[in-house]
Coordinates of C-alpha atoms and ligand atoms in Angstrom, one line a residue:
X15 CA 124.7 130.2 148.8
X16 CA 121.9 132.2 146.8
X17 CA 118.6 132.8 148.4
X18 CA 116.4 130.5 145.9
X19 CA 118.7 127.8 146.9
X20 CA 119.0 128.4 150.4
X21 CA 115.3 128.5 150.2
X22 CA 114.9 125.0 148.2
X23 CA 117.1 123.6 150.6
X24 CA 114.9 124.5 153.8
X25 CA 111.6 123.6 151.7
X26 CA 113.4 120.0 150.9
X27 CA 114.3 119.3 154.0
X28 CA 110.8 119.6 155.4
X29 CA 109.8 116.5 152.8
X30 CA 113.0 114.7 153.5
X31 CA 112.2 114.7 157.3
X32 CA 109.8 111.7 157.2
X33 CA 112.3 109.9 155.4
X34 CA 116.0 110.6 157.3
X35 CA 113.8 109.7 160.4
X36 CA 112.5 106.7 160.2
X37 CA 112.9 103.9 157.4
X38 CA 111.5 103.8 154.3
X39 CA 109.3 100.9 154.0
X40 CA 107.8 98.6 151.0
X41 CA 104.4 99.4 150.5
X42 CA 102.2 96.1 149.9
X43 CA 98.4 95.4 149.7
X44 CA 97.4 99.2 150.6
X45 CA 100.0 100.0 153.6
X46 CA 103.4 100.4 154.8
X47 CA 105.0 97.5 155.2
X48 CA 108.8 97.6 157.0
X49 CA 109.9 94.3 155.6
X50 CA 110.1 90.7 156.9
X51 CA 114.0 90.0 157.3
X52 CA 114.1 93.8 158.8
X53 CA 117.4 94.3 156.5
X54 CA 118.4 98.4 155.3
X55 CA 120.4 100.2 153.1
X56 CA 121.5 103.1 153.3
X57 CA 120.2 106.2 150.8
X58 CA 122.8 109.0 149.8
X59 CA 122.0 112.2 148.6
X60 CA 124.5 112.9 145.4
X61 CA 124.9 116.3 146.3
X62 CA 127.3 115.4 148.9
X63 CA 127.1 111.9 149.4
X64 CA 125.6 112.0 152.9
X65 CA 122.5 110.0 154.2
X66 CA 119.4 110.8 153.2
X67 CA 118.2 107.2 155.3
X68 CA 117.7 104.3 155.6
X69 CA 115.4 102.2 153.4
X70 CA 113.9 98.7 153.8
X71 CA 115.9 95.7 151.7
X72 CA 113.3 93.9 150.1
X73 CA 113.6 89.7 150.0
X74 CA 112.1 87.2 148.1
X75 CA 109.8 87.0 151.0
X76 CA 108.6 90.6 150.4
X77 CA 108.4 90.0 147.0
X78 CA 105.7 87.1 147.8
X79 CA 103.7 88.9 149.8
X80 CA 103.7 91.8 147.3
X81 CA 102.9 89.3 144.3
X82 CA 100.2 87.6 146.1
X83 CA 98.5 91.1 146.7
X84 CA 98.8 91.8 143.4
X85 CA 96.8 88.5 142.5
X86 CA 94.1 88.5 144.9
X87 CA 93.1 92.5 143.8
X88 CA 93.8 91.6 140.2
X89 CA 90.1 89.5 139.5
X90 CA 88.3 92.5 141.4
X91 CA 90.6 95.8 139.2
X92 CA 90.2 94.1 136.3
X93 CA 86.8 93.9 136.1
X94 CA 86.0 97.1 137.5
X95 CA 85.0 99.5 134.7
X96 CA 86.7 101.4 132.5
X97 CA 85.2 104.1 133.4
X98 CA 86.1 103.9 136.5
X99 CA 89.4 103.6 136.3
X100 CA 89.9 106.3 134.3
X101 CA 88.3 108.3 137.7
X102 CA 90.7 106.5 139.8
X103 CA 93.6 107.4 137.5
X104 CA 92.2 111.4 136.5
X105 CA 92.1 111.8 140.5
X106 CA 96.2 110.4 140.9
X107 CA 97.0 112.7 138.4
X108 CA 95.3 115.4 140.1
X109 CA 97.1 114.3 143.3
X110 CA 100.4 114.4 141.5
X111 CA 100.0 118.2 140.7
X112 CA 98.7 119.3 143.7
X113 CA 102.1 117.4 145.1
X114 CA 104.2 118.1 142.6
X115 CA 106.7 121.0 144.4
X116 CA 107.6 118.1 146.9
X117 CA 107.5 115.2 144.7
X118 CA 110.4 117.3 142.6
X119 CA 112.3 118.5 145.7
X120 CA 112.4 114.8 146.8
X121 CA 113.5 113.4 142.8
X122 CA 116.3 116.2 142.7
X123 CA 117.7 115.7 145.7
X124 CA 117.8 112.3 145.7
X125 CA 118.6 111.6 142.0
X126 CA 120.6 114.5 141.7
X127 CA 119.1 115.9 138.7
X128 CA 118.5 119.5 138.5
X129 CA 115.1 121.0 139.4
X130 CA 114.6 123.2 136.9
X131 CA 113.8 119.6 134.9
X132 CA 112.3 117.9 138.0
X133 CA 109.9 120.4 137.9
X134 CA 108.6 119.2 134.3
X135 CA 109.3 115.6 135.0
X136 CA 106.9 115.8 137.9
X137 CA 104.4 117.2 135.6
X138 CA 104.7 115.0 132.9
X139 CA 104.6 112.2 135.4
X140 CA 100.9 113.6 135.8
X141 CA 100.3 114.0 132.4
X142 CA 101.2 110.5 131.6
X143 CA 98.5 109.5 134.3
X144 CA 95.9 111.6 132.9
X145 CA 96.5 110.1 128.9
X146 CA 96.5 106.9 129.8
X147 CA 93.1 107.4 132.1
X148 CA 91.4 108.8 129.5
X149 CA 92.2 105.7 127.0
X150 CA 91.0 103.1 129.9
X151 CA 87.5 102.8 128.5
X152 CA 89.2 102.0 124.9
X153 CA 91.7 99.5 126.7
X154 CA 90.1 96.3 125.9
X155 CA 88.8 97.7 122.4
X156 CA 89.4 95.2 119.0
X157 CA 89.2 94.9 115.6
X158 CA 86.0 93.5 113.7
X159 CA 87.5 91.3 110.4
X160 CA 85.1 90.1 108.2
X161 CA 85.1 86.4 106.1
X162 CA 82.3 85.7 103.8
X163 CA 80.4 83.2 106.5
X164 CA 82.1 84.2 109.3
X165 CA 82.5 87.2 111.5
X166 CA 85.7 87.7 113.7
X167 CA 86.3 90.1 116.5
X168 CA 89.4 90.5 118.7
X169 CA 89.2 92.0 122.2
X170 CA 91.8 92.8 124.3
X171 CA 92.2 92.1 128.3
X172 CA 94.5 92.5 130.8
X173 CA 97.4 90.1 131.6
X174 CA 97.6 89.7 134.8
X175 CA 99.8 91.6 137.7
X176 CA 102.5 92.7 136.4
X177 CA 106.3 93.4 137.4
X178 CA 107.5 97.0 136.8
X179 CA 111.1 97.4 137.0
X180 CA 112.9 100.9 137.2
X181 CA 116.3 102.8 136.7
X182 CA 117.5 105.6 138.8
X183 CA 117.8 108.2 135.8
X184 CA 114.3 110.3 136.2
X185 CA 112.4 107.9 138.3
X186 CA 109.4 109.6 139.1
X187 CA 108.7 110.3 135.2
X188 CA 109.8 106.7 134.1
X189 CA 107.6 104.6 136.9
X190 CA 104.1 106.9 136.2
X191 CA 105.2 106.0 132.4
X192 CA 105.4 102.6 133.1
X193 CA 102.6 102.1 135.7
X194 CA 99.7 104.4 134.0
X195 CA 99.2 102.0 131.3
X196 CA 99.2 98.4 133.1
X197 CA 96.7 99.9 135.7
X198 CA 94.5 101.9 133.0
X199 CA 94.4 98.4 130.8
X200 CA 93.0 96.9 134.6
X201 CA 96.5 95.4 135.6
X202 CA 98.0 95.0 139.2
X203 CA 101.2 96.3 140.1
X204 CA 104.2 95.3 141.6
X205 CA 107.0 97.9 141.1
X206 CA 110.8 97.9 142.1
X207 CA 112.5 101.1 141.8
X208 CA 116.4 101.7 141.7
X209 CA 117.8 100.9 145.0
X210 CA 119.8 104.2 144.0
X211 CA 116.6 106.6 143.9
X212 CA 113.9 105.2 146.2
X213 CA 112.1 108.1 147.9
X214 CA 109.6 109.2 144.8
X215 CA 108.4 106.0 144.7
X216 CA 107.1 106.0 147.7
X217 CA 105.3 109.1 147.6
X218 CA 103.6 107.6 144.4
X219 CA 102.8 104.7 146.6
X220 CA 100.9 106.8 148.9
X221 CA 99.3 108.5 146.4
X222 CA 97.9 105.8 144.8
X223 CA 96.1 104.5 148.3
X224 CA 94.6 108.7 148.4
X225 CA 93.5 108.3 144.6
X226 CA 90.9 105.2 146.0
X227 CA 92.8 102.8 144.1
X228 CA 92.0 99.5 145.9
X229 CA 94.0 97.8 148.2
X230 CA 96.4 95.4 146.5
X231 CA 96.5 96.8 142.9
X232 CA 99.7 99.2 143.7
X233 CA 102.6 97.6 145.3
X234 CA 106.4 98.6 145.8
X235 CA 109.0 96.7 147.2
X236 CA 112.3 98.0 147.6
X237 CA 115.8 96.9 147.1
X238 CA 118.4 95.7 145.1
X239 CA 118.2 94.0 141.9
X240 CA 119.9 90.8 142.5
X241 CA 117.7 89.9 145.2
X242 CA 114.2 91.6 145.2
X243 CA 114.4 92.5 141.4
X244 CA 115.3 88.9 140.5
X245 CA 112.4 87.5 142.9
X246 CA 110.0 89.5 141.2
X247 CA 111.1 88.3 137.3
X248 CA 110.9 84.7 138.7
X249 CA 107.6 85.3 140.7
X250 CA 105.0 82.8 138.9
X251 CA 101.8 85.3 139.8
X252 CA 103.5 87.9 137.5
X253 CA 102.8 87.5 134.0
X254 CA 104.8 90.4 131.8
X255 CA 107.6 92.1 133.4
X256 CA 108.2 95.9 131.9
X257 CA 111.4 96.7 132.6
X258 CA 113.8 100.0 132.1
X259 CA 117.8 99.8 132.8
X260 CA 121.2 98.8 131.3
X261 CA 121.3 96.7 128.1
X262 CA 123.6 93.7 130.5
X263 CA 120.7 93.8 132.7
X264 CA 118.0 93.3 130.3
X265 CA 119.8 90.1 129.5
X266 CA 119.1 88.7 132.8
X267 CA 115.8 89.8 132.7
X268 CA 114.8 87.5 129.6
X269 CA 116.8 84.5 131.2
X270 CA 115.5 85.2 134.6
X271 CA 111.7 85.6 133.4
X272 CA 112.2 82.3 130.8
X273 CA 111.3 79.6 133.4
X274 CA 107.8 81.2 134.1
X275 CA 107.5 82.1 130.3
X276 CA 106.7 85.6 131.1
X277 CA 106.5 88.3 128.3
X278 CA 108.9 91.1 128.8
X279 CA 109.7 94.9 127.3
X280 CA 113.0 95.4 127.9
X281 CA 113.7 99.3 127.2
X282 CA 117.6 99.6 127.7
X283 CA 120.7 101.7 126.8
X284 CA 121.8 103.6 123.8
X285 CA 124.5 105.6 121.9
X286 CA 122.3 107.9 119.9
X287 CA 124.0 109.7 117.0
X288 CA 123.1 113.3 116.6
X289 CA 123.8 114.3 112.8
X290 CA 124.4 117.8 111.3
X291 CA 125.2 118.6 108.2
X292 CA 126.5 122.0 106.3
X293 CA 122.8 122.9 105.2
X294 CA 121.2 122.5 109.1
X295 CA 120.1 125.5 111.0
X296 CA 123.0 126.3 112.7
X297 CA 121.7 128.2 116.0
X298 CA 118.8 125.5 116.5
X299 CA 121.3 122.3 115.6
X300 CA 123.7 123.7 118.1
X301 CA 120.6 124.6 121.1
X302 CA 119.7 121.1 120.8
X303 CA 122.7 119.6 120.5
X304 CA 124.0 120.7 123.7
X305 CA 120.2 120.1 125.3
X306 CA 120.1 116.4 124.2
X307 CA 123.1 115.2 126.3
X308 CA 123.8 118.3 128.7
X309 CA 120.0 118.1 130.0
X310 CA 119.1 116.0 132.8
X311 CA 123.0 115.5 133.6
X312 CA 123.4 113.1 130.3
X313 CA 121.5 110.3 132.3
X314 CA 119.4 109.4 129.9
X315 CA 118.6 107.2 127.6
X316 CA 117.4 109.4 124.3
X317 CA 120.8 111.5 125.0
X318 CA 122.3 112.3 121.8
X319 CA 126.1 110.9 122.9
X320 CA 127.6 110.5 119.4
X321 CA 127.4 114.1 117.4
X322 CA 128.5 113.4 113.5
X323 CA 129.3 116.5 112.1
X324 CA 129.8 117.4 108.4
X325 CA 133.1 118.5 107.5
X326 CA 132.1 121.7 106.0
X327 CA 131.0 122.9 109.3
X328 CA 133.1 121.1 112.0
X329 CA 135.3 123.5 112.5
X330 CA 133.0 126.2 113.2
X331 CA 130.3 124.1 114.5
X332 CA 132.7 122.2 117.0
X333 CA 133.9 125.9 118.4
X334 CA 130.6 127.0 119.0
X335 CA 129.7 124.3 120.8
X336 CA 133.2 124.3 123.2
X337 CA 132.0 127.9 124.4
X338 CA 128.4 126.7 125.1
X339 CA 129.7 123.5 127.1
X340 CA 131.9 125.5 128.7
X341 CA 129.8 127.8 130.1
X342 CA 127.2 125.3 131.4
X343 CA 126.2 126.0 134.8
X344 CA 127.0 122.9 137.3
X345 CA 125.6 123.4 140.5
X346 CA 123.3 122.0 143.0
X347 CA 120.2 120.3 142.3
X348 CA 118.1 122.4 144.0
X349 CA 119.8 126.3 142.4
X350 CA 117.0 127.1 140.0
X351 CA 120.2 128.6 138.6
X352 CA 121.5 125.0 137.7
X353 CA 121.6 123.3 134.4
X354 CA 123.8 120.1 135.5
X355 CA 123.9 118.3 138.3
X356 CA 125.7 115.6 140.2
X357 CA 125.9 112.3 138.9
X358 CA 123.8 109.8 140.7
X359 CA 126.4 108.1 142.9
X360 CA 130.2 107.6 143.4
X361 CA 130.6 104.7 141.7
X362 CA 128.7 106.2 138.4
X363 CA 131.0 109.0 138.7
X364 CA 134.1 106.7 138.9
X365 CA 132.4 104.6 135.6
X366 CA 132.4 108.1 134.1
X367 CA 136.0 109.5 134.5
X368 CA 137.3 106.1 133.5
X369 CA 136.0 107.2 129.9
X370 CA 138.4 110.4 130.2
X371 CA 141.3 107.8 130.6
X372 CA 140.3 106.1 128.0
X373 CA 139.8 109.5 125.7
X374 CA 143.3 110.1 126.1
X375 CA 144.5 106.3 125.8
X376 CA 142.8 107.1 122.1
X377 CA 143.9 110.1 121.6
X378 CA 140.9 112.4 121.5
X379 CA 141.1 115.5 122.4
X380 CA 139.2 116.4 126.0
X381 CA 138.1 119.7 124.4
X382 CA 136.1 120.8 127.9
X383 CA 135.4 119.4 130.7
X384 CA 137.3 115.9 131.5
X385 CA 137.4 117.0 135.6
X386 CA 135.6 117.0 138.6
X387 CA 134.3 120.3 140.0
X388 CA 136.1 120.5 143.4
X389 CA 134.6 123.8 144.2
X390 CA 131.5 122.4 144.7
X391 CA 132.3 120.3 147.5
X392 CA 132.0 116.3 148.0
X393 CA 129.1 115.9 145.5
X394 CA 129.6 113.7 142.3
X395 CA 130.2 116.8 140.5
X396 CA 131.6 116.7 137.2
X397 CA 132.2 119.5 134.5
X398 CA 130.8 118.8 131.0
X399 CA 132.4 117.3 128.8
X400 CA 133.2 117.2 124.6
X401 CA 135.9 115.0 122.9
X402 CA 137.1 115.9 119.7
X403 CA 139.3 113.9 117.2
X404 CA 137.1 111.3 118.2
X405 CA 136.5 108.2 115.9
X406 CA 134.0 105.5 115.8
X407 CA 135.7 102.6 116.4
X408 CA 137.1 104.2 120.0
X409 CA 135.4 103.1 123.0
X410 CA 134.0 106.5 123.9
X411 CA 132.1 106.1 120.9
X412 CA 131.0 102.8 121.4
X413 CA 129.7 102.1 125.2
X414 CA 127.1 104.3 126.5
X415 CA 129.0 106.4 129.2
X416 CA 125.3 107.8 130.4
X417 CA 126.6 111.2 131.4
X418 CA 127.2 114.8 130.5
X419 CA 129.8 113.4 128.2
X420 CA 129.5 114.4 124.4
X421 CA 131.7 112.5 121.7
X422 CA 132.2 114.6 118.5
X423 CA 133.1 112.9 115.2
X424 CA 133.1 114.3 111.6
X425 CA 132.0 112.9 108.4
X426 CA 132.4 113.8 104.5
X427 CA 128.8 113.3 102.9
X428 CA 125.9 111.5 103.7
X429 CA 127.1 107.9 103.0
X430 CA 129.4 107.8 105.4
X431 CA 127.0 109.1 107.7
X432 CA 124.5 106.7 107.8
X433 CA 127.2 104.2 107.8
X434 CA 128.9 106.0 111.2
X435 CA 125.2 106.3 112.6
X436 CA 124.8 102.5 112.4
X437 CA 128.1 100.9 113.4
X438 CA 126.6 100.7 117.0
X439 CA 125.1 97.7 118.8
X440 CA 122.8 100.0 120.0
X441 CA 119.6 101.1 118.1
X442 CA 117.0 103.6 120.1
X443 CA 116.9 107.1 118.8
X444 CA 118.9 109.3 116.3
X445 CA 118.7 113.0 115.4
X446 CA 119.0 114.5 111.9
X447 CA 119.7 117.9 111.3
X448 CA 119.7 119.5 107.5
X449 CA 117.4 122.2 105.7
X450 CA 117.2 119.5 103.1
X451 CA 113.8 117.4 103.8
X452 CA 114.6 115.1 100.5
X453 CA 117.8 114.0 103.0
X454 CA 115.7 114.4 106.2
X455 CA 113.3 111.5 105.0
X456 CA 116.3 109.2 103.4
X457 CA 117.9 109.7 106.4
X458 CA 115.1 108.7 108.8
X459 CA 114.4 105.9 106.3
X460 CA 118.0 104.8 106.8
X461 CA 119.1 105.0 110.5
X462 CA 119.0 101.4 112.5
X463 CA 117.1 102.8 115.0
X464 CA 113.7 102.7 117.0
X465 CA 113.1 106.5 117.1
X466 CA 114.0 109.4 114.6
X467 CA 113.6 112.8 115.2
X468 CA 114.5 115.1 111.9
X469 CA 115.1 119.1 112.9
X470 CA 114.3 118.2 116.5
X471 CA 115.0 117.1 120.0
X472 CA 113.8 114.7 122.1
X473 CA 109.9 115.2 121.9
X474 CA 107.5 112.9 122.8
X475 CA 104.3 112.5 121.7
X476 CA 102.4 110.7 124.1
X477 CA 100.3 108.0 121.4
X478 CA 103.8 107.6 119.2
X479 CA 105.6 104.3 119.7
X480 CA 109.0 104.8 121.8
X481 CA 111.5 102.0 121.9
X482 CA 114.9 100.8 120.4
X483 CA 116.2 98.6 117.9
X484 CA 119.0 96.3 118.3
X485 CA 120.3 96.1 121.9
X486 CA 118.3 98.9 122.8
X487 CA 115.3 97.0 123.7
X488 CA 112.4 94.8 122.6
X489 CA 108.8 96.6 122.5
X490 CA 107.6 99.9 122.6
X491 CA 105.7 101.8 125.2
X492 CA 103.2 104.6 124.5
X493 CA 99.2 104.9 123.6
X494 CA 97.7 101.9 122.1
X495 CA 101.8 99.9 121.9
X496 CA 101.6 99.9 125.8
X497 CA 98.0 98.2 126.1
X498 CA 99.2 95.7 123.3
X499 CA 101.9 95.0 126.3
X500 CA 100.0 94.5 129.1
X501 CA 96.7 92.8 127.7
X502 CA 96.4 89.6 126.1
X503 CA 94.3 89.8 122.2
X504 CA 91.2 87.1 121.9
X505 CA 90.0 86.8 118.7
X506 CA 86.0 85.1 118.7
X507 CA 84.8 83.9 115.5
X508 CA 81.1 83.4 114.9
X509 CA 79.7 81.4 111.6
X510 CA 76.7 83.0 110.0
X511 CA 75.4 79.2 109.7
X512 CA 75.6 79.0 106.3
X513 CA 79.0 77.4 105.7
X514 CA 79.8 73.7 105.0
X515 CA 81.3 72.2 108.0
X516 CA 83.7 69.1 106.5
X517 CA 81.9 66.0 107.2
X518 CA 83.7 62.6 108.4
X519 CA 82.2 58.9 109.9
X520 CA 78.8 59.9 108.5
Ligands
LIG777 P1 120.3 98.9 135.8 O1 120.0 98.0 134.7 O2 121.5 98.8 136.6 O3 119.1 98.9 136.9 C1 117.7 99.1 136.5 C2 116.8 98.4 137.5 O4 117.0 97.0 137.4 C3 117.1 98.7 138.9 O5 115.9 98.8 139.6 C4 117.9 97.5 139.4 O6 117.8 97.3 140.8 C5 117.2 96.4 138.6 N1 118.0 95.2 138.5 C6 119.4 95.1 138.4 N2 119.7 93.8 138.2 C7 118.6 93.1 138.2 C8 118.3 91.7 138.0 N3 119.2 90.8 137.9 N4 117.0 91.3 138.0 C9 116.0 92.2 138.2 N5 116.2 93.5 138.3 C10 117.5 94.0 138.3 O7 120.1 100.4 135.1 P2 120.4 101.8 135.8 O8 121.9 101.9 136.0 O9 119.5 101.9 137.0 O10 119.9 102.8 134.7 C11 120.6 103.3 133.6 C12 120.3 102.5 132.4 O11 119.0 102.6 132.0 C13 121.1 103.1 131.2 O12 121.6 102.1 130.4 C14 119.9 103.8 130.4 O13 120.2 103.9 129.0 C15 118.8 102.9 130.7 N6 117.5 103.6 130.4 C16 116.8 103.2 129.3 C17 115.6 103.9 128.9 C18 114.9 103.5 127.7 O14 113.7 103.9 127.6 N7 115.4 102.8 126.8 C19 115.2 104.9 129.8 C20 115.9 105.2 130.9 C21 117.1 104.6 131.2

């Protein structure tokens, strides 16, 4: 074991004390709260599948109590001003940083995902706090739309409490993403995380009660989507449900919310083509490439799974590219060393070998990867991983296998690639790369999908819309798309007194 790691480890374990020792509660109406029918599961680590402790199974009971917390603080937050919020929400993000080396020790080692990007995602997590506090004055901002005897304005205010519903991929980023904007727009919270990835949540819990935020306006319950996660769609105090996970689950989340006619974002899965053609920047299409589904252990959503390469290059693009993946570094979470760690639980890693079954069922080619890294001990450690001979209508093409799990596919011109790009049910992102910007444009014109990015990976720009097309999802969350979410939009319209008002029974 290398010192930086051996050092991690002992700096982890001080944070993961609290949590191995005793169990990990809800938090509801500004405190602790261990859960009413005193049920636990248990938390593993995916770095070798042990215990990392035992958290509280939340109920529809716990659900209740969290929902009615949320209502009573929701007249009192929503009026308070927006001004004040936005010191409420500066001061969390200040938290957040000063917190930040334990709040990423806790995500990797309970997510699995490497530090060296936990580090960043604890940042950003901050960041998103701080963008969306500074817009909480605008929040309830309109339009002014003029008629010739009348004068309309729109306003904008909040919902209601609202349901946030998280995945285990990067859950600290993703739950500051979601939760940043319902409380800047003067929302109340109740939040589910993955029953997979509990532990940041918790800290953000506490953090919220140090920023001053009032009693009541942050909840979490924990648990398991079935039970507490379906309690909180059906809840009638909770009027929009956000909601991040698998397209299958989304479903259940429109039929569950239906009865209660709640609104609901659904942000779900994808099978985002990469495309690169002969004229691309070779060097810079392969670094990103191999960063947009290696990164963050190819659990994530934007992950460029599909790569379309143009014939002219395949062969010397695909070989390139089989060195790099090749010499990834897999390794524990907590090695700075580490660019890909273990997949989030057993059965994930199980989901994710079946596709190496079906690869050769196909017959792709496993050109690296395919195997477990045994070396490395009990962890869910897998090598990375690039089909060739791939083609589109094989199922490793199709599903979204949400691992470091790359499926290569060549094309002859740009017809067939848009065609290839959008045979998929799914519809989130897509990557274009060419030294062509005539073809950059008609391709970002032409791919089914909710976010382009041309010469580029995955960046996000805090104001710009993010969501998917198609089964990806419905809404988009960022700047002004997330208050458009989470407040409701009055128009008033005022007559200037001059027009003729249709006149009956006189
Ligand atoms: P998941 O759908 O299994 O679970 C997500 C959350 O939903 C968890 O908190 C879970 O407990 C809860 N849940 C499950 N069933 C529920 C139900 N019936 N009612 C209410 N809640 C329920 O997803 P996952 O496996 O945790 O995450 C991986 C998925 O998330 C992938 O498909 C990935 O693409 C997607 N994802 C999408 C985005 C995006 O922005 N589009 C971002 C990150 C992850």
């Amino acid at each position: 074991m290398n010192g930086q790691l051996a050092e991690n480890l002992k700096k982890a374990e001080t944070h993961l004390r609290r949590f191995r020792d005793s169990v990990t509660a809800h938090y509801i109406n500004g405190e602790p709260s261990p859960g009413i029918s005193g049920e636990t599961f248990d938390n593993l680590t995916p770095t070798d599948n042990t215990s990392l402790g035992l958290v509280a199974a939340g109920s529809a009971q716990d659900i209740d109590r969290a929902c009615r917390a949320a209502q009573e603080a929701f007249p009192a937050w929503s009026r308070t001003s927006g001004k004040e919020r936005r010191k409420i929400l500066n001061r969390f993000a200040g938290l957040v940083e000063r917190r930040a080396e334990e709040i990423s020790l806790v995500e990797s080692m309970d997510c699995g995902q490497p530090i060296r990007f936990m580090r960043a995602a604890a940042a950003r997590g901050a960041e998103n706090f701080r963008f969306f506090a500074d817009k909480a004055p605008e929040a309830g901002d309109g339009l002014s739309l003029h008629q010739d005897q009348h004068l309309n304005y729109t306003k904008r205010t909040p919902i209601g409490p609202v349901g946030v519903i998280t995945p285990w991929n990067t859950p600290f980023m993703l739950s500051t993403w979601k939760i940043a904007p319902a409380l800047a727009a003067g929302c109340t919270v109740v939040h589910k995380p993955a029953e997979f990835s509990p532990l940041s949540a918790m800290l953000l819990a506490e953090t919220s009660r140090e920023a001053g935020l009032p009693d009541g306006v942050w909840n979490t319950v924990n648990g398991f989507g079935e039970s507490a996660g379906k309690a909180l769609t059906e809840h009638p105090a909770i009027k929009a449900i956000g909601f991040v996970g698998e397209t299958v689950t989304g479903t259940h989340i429109m039929r569950q919310s239906a009865a209660t006619l709640k609104r609901i974002h659904v942000e779900l899965g994808g099978k985002n083509p990469v495309i690169v053609f002969d004229d691309a920047d070779f060097e810079r299409a392969l670094d990103a490439v191999v960063f947009m589904i290696y990164s963050l252990n190819g659990q994530r959503c934007t992950s460029s799974s599909r790569l379309l390469v143009q014939d002219g290059i395949a062969g010397r693009f695909l070989a390139a590219l089989e060195q790099r993946v090749n010499s990834i570094r897999v390794g524990h979470p907590l090695d700075p060393a580490t660019e890909l760690g273990p997949l989030i639980h057993p059965s994930h890693l199980e989901k994710v070998m079946g596709y190496m079954d079906a690869a050769r069922e196909e017959n792709a080619i496993i050109a690296a990867g395919g195997v477990r890294v045994a070396e490395l001990g009990p962890g869910n450690y897998l090598r990375p991983t690039l089909f060739r001979n791939a083609a589109n209508s094989m199922k490793i093409a199709r599903e979204e296998i949400f691992g470091p799990v790359l499926t290569a596919i060549p094309f002859a011109d740009e017809e067939e690639a848009v065609a290839l790009a959008n045979d998929t049910s799914y519809g989130l992102a897509g990557y274009v790369w060419t030294g062509d910007s005539g073809r950059g444009i008609r391709m970002a014109e032409a791919l089914e999908a909710g976010m382009v990015w041309v010469n580029s990976e995955n960046n996000r720009n805090l104001p710009s819309p993010f969501g998917g097309m198609k089964q990806s999802g419905i809404g988009r969350d960022g700047g002004d798309y997330s208050f458009d979410f989470y407040m409701e939009t009055k128009n008033v319209c005022i007559a200037h007194g001059t027009h003729r008002i249709p006149v009956l029974g006189r």
